[in-house]
């Protein structure tokens, strides 16, 4: 398998960068953080839309729901920025 490149995109609507990323009402409005990936990358890995997946590098890891969408380029995954690690109940932030 080949490694994928990570984008930390501004795809959230209720956070301004990390501002408001700690507020319960804004977190509830955003839903849970996800990782978006192209079907060409998901299919060989056995990943389907909605699966819980491990995203990792040498610094750390996250477990997120996959959004399999062809709007993300092949060989790239996108994790929207804005969630605070301390508010994700044991999950790391995309900065890891």
C-alpha positions in Angstrom: 0.0 0.0 0.0 1.1 3.5 -0.7 0.9 6.4 1.8 -1.8 9.0 1.4 -1.3 12.8 1.8 -3.3 14.7 4.4 -5.1 17.9 4.0 -6.5 19.7 7.0 -9.2 21.6 5.3 -11.5 24.5 6.4 -14.7 22.5 5.8 -16.4 23.1 9.1 -19.2 25.6 9.3 -19.5 26.2 13.1 -15.8 26.7 13.9 -13.5 29.6 13.0 -10.1 27.9 12.9 -10.0 26.5 16.4 -12.2 29.2 17.8 -15.5 27.8 19.0 -14.1 24.3 18.7 -14.5 23.8 22.4 -18.2 25.0 22.6 -20.7 22.1 23.1 -23.3 23.8 20.9 -20.8 24.2 18.0 -19.5 20.7 18.4 -23.1 19.3 18.4 -23.9 21.4 15.2 -20.8 20.1 13.4 -21.4 16.4 14.3 -18.4 14.1 14.6 -15.1 14.7 12.8 -14.6 12.5 9.7 -11.9 11.6 7.2 -12.8 12.1 3.6 -11.2 9.9 0.9 -11.6 9.0 -2.7 -13.1 5.6 -3.6 -9.9 4.6 -5.4 -8.1 4.7 -2.1 -10.9 3.3 0.0 -11.8 0.3 -2.0 -8.4 -1.5 -2.0 -8.2 -0.9 1.8 -11.7 -2.4 2.3 -13.1 0.9 3.6 -16.7 1.8 3.0 -18.5 5.0 3.7 -19.2 5.2 7.5 -16.5 2.8 8.6 -14.4 3.6 11.6 -10.8 4.0 10.3 -7.4 4.6 11.9 -5.5 7.6 10.5 -1.9 7.6 11.7 1.6 8.7 11.2 4.8 8.5 13.3 3.5 11.3 15.6 0.2 9.8 16.6 -3.2 8.5 15.4 -6.9 9.2 15.2 -9.9 7.0 14.7 -12.6 8.7 12.5 -15.6 7.8 10.4 -14.7 7.5 6.7 -16.6 9.6 4.2 -15.9 8.0 0.8 -16.5 10.7 -1.8 -14.9 11.3 -5.1 -14.7 15.0 -4.4 -11.3 14.4 -2.7 -8.4 13.7 -5.1 -7.0 10.2 -5.2 -4.0 9.7 -2.8 -5.3 12.5 -0.6 -7.3 12.3 2.6 -9.0 15.4 4.1 -9.8 15.9 7.8 -11.6 19.2 8.6 -9.8 21.3 11.1 -11.3 22.9 14.2 -11.9 20.2 16.8 -9.9 20.5 20.0 -8.2 17.2 21.0 -9.2 17.8 24.7 -12.9 17.9 23.7 -12.8 14.7 21.5 -13.1 12.3 24.4 -9.7 10.5 24.0 -9.2 11.2 20.3 -6.3 13.2 19.0 -6.7 16.3 16.8 -5.7 16.5 13.2 -2.5 18.3 14.3 -1.1 14.9 15.4 
